PDB file of C-alpha atoms and ligand atoms in Angstrom:
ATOM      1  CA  UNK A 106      -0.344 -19.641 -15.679  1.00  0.00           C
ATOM      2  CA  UNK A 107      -2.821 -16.875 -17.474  1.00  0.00           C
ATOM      3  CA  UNK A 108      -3.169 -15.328 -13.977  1.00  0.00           C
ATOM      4  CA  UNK A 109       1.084 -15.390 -13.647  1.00  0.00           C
ATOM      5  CA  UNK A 110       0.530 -13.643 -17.205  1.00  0.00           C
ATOM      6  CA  UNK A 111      -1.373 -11.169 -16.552  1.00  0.00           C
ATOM      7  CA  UNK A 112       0.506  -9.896 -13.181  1.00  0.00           C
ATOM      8  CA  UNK A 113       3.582  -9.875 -15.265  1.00  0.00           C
ATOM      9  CA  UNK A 114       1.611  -7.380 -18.159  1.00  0.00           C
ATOM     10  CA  UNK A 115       0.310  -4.953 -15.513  1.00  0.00           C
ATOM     11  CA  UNK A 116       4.542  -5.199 -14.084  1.00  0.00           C
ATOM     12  CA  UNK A 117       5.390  -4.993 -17.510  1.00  0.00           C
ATOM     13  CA  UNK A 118       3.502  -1.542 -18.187  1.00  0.00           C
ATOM     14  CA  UNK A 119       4.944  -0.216 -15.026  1.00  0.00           C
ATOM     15  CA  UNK A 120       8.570   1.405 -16.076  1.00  0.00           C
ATOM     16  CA  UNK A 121      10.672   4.129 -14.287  1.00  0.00           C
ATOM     17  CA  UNK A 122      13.725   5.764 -14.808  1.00  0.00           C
ATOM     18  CA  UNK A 123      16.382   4.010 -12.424  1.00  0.00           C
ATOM     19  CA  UNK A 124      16.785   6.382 -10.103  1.00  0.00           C
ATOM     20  CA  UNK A 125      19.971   5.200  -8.262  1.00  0.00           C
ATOM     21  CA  UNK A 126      21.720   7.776  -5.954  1.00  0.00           C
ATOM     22  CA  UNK A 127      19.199  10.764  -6.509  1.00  0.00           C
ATOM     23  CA  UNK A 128      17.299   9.991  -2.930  1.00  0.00           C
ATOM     24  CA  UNK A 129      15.176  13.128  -2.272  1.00  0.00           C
ATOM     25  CA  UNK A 130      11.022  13.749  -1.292  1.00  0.00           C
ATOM     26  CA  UNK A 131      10.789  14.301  -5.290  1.00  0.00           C
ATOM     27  CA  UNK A 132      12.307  11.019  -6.832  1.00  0.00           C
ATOM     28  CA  UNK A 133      10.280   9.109  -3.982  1.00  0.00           C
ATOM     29  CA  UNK A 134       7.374  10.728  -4.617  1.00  0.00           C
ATOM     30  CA  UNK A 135       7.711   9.689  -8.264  1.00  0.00           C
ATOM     31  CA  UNK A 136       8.004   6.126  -6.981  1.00  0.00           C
ATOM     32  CA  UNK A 137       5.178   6.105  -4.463  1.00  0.00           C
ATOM     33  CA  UNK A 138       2.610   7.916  -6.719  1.00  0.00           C
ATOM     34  CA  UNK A 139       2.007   6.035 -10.206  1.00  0.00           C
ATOM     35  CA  UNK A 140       2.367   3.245  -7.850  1.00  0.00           C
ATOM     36  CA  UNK A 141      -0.156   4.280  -6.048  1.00  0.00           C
ATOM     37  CA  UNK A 142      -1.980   5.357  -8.822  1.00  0.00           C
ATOM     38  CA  UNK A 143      -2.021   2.270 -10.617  1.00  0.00           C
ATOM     39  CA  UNK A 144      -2.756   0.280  -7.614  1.00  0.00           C
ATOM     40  CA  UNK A 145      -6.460   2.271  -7.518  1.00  0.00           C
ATOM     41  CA  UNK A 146      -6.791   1.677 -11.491  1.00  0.00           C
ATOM     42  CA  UNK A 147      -6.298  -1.812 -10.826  1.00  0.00           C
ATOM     43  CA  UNK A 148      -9.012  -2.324  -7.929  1.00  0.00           C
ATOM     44  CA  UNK A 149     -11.648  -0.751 -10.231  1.00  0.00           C
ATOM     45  CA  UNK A 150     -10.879  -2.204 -13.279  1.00  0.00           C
ATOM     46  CA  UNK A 151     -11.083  -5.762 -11.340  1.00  0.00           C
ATOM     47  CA  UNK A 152     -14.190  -4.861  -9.258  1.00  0.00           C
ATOM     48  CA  UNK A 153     -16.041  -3.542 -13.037  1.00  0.00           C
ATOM     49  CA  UNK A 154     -14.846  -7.013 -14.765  1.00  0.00           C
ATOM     50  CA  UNK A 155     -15.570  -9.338 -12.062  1.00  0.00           C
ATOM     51  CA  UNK A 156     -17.165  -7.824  -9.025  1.00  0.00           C
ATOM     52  CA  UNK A 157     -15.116  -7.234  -5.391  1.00  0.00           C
ATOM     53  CA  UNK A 158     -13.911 -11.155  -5.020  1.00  0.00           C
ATOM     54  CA  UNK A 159     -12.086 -11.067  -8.420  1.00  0.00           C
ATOM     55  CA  UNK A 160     -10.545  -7.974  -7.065  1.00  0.00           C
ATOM     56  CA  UNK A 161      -8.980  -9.416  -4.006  1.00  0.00           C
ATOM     57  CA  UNK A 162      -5.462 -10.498  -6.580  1.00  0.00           C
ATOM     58  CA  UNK A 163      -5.376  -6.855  -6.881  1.00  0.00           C
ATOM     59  CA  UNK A 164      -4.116  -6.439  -3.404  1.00  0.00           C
ATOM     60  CA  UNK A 165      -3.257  -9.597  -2.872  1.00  0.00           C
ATOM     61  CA  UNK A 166      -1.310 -10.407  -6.126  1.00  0.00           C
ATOM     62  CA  UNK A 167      -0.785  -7.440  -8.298  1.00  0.00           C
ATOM     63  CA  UNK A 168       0.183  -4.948  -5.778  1.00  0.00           C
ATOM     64  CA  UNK A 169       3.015  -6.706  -3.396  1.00  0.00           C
ATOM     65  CA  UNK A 170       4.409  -7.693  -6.803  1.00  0.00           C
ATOM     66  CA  UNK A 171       4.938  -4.722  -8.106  1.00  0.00           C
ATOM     67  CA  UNK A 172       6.186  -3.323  -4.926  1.00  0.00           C
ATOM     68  CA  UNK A 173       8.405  -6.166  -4.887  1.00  0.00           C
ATOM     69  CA  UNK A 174       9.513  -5.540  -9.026  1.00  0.00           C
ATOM     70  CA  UNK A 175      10.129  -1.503  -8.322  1.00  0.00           C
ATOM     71  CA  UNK A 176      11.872  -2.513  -5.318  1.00  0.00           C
ATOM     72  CA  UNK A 177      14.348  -4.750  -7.145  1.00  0.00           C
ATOM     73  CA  UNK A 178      14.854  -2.444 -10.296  1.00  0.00           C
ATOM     74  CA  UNK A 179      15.406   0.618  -8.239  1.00  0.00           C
ATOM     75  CA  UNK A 180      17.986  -0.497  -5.035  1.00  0.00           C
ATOM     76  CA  UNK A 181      15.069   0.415  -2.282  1.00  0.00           C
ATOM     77  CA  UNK A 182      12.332  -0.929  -0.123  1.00  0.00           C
ATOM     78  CA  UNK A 183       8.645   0.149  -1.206  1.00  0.00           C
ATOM     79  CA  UNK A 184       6.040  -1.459   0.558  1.00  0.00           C
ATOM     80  CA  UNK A 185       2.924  -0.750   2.129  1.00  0.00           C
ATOM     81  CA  UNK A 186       2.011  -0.623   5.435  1.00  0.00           C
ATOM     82  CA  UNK A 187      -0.722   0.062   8.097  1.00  0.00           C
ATOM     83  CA  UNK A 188      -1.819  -0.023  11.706  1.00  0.00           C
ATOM     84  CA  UNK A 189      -4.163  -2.510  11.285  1.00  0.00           C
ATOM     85  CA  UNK A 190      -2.951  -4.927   8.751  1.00  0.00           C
ATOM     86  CA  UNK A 191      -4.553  -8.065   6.983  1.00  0.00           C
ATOM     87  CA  UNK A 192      -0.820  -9.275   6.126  1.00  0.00           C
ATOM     88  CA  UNK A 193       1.072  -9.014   8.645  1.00  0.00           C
ATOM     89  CA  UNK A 194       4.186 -10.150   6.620  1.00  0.00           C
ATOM     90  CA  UNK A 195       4.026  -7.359   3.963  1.00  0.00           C
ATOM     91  CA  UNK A 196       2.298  -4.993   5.941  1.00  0.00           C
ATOM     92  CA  UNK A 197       3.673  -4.806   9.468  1.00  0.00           C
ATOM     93  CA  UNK A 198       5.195  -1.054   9.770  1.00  0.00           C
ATOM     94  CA  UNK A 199       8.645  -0.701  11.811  1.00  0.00           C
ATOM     95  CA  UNK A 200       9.009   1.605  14.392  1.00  0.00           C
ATOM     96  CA  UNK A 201       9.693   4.783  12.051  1.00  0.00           C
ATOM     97  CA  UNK A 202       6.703   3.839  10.159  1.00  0.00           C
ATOM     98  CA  UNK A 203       4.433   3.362  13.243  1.00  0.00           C
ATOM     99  CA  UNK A 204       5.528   6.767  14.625  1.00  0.00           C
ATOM    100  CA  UNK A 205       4.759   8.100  11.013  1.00  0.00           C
ATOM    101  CA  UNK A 206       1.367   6.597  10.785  1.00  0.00           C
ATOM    102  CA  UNK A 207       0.219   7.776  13.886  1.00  0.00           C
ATOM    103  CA  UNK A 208       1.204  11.391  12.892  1.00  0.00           C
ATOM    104  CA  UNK A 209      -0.844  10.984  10.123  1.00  0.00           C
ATOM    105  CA  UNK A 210      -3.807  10.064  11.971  1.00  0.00           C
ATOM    106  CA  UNK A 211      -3.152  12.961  14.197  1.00  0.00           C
ATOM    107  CA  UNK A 212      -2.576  15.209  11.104  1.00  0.00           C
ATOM    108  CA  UNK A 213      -5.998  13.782   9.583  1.00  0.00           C
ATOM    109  CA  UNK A 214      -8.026  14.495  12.630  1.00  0.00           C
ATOM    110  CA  UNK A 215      -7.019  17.769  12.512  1.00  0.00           C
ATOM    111  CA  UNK A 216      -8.726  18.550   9.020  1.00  0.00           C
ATOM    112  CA  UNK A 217      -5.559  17.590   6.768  1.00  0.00           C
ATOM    113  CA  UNK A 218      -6.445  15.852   3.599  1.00  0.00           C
ATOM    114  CA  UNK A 219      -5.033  12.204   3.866  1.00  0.00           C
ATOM    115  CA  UNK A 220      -4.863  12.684  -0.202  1.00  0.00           C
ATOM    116  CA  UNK A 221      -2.008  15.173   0.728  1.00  0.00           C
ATOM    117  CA  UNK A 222      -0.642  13.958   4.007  1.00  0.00           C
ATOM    118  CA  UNK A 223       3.481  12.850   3.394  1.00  0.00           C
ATOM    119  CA  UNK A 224       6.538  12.220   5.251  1.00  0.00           C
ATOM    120  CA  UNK A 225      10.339  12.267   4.600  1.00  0.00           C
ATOM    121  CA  UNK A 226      13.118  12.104   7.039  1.00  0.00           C
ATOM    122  CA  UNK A 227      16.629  10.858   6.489  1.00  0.00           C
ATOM    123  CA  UNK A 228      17.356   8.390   9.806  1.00  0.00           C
ATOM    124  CA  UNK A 229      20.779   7.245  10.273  1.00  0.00           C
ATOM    125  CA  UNK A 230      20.094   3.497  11.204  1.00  0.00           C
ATOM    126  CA  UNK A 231      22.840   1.114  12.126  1.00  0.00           C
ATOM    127  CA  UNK A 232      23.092  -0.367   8.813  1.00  0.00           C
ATOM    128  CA  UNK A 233      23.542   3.338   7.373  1.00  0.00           C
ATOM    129  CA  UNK A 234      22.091   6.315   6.279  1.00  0.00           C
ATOM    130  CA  UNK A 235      18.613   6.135   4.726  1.00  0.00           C
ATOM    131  CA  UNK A 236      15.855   8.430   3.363  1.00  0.00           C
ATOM    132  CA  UNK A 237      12.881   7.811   4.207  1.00  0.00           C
ATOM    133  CA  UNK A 238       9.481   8.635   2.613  1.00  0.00           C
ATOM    134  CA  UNK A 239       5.957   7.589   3.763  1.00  0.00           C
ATOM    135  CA  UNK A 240       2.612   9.163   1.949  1.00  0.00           C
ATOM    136  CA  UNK A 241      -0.680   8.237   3.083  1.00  0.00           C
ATOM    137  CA  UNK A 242      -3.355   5.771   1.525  1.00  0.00           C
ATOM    138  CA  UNK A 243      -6.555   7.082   1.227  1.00  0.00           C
ATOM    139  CA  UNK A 244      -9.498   4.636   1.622  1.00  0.00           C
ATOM    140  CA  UNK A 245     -12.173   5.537  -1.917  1.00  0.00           C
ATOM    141  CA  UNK A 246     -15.762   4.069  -2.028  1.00  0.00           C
ATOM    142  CA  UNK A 247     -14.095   0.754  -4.261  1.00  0.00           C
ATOM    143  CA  UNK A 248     -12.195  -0.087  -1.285  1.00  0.00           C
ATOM    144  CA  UNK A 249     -15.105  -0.848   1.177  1.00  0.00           C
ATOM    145  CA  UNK A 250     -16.441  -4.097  -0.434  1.00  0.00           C
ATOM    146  CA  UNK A 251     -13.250  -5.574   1.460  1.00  0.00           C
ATOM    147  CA  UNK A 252     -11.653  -3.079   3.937  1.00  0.00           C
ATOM    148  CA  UNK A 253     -15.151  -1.186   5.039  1.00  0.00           C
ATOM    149  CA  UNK A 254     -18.361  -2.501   7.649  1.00  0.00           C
ATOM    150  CA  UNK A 255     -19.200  -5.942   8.104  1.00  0.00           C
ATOM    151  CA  UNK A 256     -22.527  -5.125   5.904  1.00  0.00           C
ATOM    152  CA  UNK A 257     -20.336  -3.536   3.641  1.00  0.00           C
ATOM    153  CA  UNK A 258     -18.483  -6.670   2.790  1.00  0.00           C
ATOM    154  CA  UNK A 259     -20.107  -9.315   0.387  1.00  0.00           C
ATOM    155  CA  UNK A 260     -20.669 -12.976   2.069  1.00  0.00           C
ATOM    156  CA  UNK A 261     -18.383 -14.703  -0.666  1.00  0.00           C
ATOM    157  CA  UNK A 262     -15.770 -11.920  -0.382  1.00  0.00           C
ATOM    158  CA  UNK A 263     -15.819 -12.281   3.803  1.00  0.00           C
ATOM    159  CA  UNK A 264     -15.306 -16.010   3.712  1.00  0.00           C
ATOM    160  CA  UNK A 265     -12.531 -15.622   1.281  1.00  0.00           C
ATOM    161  CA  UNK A 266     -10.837 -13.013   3.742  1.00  0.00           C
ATOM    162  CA  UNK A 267     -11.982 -15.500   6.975  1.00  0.00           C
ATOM    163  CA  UNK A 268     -10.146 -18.507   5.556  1.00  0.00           C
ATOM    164  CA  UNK A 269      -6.937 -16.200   3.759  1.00  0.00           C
ATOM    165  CA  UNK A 270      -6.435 -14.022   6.256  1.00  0.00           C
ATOM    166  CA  UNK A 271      -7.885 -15.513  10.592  1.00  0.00           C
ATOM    167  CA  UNK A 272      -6.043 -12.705  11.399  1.00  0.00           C
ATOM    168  CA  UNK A 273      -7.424  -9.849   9.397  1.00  0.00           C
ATOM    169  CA  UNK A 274      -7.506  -6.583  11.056  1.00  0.00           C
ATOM    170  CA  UNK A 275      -7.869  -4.022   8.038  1.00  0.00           C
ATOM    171  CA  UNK A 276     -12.065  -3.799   8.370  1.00  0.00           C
ATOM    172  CA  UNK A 277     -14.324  -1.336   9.625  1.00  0.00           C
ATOM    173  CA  UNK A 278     -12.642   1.450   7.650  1.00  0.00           C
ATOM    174  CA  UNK A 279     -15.160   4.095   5.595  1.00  0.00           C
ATOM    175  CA  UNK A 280     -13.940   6.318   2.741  1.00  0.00           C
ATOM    176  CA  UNK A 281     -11.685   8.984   3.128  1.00  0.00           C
ATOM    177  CA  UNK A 282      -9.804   7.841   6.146  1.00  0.00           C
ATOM    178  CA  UNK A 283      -6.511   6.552   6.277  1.00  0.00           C
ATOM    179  CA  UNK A 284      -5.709   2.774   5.611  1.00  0.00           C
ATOM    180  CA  UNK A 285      -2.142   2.918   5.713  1.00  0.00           C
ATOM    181  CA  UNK A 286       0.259   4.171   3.431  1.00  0.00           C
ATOM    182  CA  UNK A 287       3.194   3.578   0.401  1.00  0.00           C
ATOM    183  CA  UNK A 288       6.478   3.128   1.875  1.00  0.00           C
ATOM    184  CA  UNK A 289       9.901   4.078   0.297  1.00  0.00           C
ATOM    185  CA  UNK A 290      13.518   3.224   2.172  1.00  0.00           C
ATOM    186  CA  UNK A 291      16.352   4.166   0.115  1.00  0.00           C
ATOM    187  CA  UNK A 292      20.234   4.055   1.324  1.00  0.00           C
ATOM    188  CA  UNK A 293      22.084   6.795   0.693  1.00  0.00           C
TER     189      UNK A 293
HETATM  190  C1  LIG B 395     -11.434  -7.411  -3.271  1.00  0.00           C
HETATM  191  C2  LIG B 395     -10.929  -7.140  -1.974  1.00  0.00           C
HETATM  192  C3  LIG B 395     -10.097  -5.902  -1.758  1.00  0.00           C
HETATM  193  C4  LIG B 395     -10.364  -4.630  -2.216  1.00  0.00           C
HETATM  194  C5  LIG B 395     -11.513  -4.126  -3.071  1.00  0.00           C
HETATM  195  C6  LIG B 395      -9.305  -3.813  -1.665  1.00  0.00           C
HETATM  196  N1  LIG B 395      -8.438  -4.568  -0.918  1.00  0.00           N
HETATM  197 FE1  LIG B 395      -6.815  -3.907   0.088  1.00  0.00          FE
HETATM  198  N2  LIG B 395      -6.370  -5.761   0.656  1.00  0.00           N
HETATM  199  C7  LIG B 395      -7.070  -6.898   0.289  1.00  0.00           C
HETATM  200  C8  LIG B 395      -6.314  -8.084   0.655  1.00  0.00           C
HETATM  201  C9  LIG B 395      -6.735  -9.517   0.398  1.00  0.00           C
HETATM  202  C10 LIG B 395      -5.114  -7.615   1.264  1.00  0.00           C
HETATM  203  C11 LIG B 395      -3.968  -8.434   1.818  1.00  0.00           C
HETATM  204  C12 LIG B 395      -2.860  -8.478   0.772  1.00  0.00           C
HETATM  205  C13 LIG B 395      -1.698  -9.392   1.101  1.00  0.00           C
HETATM  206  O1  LIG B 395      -1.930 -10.588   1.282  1.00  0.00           O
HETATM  207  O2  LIG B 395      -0.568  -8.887   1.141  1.00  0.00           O
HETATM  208  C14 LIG B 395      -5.172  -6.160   1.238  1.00  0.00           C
HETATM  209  C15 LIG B 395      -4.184  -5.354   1.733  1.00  0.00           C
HETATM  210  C16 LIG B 395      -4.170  -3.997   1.612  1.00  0.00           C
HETATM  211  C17 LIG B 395      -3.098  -3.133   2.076  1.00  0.00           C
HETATM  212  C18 LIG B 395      -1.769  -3.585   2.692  1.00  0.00           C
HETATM  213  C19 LIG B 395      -1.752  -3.576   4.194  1.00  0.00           C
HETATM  214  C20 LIG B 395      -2.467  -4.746   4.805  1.00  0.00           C
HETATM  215  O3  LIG B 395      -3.487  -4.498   5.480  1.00  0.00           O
HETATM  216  O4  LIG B 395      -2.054  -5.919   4.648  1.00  0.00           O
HETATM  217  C21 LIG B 395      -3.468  -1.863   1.796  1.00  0.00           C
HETATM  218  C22 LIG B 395      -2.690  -0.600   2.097  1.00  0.00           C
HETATM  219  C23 LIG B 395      -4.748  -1.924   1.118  1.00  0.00           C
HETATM  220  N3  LIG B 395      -5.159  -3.245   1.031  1.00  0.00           N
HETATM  221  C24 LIG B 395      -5.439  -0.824   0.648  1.00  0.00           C
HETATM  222  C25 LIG B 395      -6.547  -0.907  -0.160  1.00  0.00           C
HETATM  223  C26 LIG B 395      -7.148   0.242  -0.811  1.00  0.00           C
HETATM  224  C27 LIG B 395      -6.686   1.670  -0.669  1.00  0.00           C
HETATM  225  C28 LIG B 395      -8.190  -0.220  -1.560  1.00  0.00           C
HETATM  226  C29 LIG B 395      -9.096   0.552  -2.494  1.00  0.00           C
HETATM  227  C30 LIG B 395      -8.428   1.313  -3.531  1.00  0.00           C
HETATM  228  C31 LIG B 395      -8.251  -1.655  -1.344  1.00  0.00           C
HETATM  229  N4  LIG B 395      -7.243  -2.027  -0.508  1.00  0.00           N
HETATM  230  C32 LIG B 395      -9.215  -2.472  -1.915  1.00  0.00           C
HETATM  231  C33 LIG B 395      -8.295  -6.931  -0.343  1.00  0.00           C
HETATM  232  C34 LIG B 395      -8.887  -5.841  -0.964  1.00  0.00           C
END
């Protein structure tokens, strides 16, 4: 109950304009990035209060809900996705979002800051017209204790993971490269 409390306070704080009909690189962007933002806020708060295994609701919790609330409120899809996911439901990236990501990778390797790397495309689909936005995840130091080296992740917070998630492929990432990236679909 205090836990379903405190997700709906962090949800809570998180307001945006509706931004129905205006689909462009700039109202996604203003989506994806306090998002985003918040997301990181989150992690370290959680990881100063109660070390990296109290932080797992961040990502586990906190963030598909508010993907799932800004979703809702504003008539799109935002999610987040990756190449090598540790929830496959959430996480799994559809074709445009698997050609995206491996741009990116591409685009890091050749000395573009994933900080800065973003896509938008509007892709006529059979259901309709869409735009399409995709902006990379950068992985910071706070993000190891559970996505970085199998000495970087605490004993408690690996046999969390191992029973969670058997299938867990989002390890062996170090700071500054890509883990995946915030998602926005909107019809047009
Ligand atoms: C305390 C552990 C923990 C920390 C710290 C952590 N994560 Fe996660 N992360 C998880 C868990 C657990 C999931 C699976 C969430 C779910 O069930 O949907 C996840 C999922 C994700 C996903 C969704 C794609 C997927 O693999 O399922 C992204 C993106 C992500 N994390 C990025 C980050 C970033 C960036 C940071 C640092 C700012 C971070 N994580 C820090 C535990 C953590």
């Amino acid at each position: 109950m205090l836990k379903k409390l405190v997700v709906s306070a962090i949800v809570a704080t998180f307001s945006l304009p509706a931004l129905a009909g205006d689909a462009s690189p700039e109202s996604a962007k203003a989506i994806a990035m306090p998002f985003l933002k918040q997301l990181v806020a989150e992690n370290q708060k959680a990881v100063a209060e109660g070390g990296p295994e109290s932080a797992i609701k961040v990502c586990k919790e906190i963030a598909p809900k508010m993907a799932g609330d800004i979703s809702r409120k504003q008539g799109l899809k935002l999610s987040r996705v990756s190449l090598k996911v540790r929830n496959p439901l959430l996480g799994t990236p559809d074709a445009w979002e698997q050609k995206v990501l491996k741009e990116f990778e591409v685009r890091a390797s050749q000395g573009e800051k994933p900080e800065t790397i973003e896509f938008s495309e509007v892709v006529q689909e059979p259901a309709g017209k869409y735009f399409r936005f995709m902006k990379a995840i950068a992985l910071q130091p706070g993000c190891v204790s559970c996505h970085g080296s199998s000495e970087q992740i605490p004993e408690n917070v690996k046999a969390r993971l191992a029973e969670e998630y058997p299938f867990d492929r989002a390890t062996g990432y170090a700071p500054g490269q890509i883990r995946g990236a915030v998602s926005v679909k909107q019809p047009m």
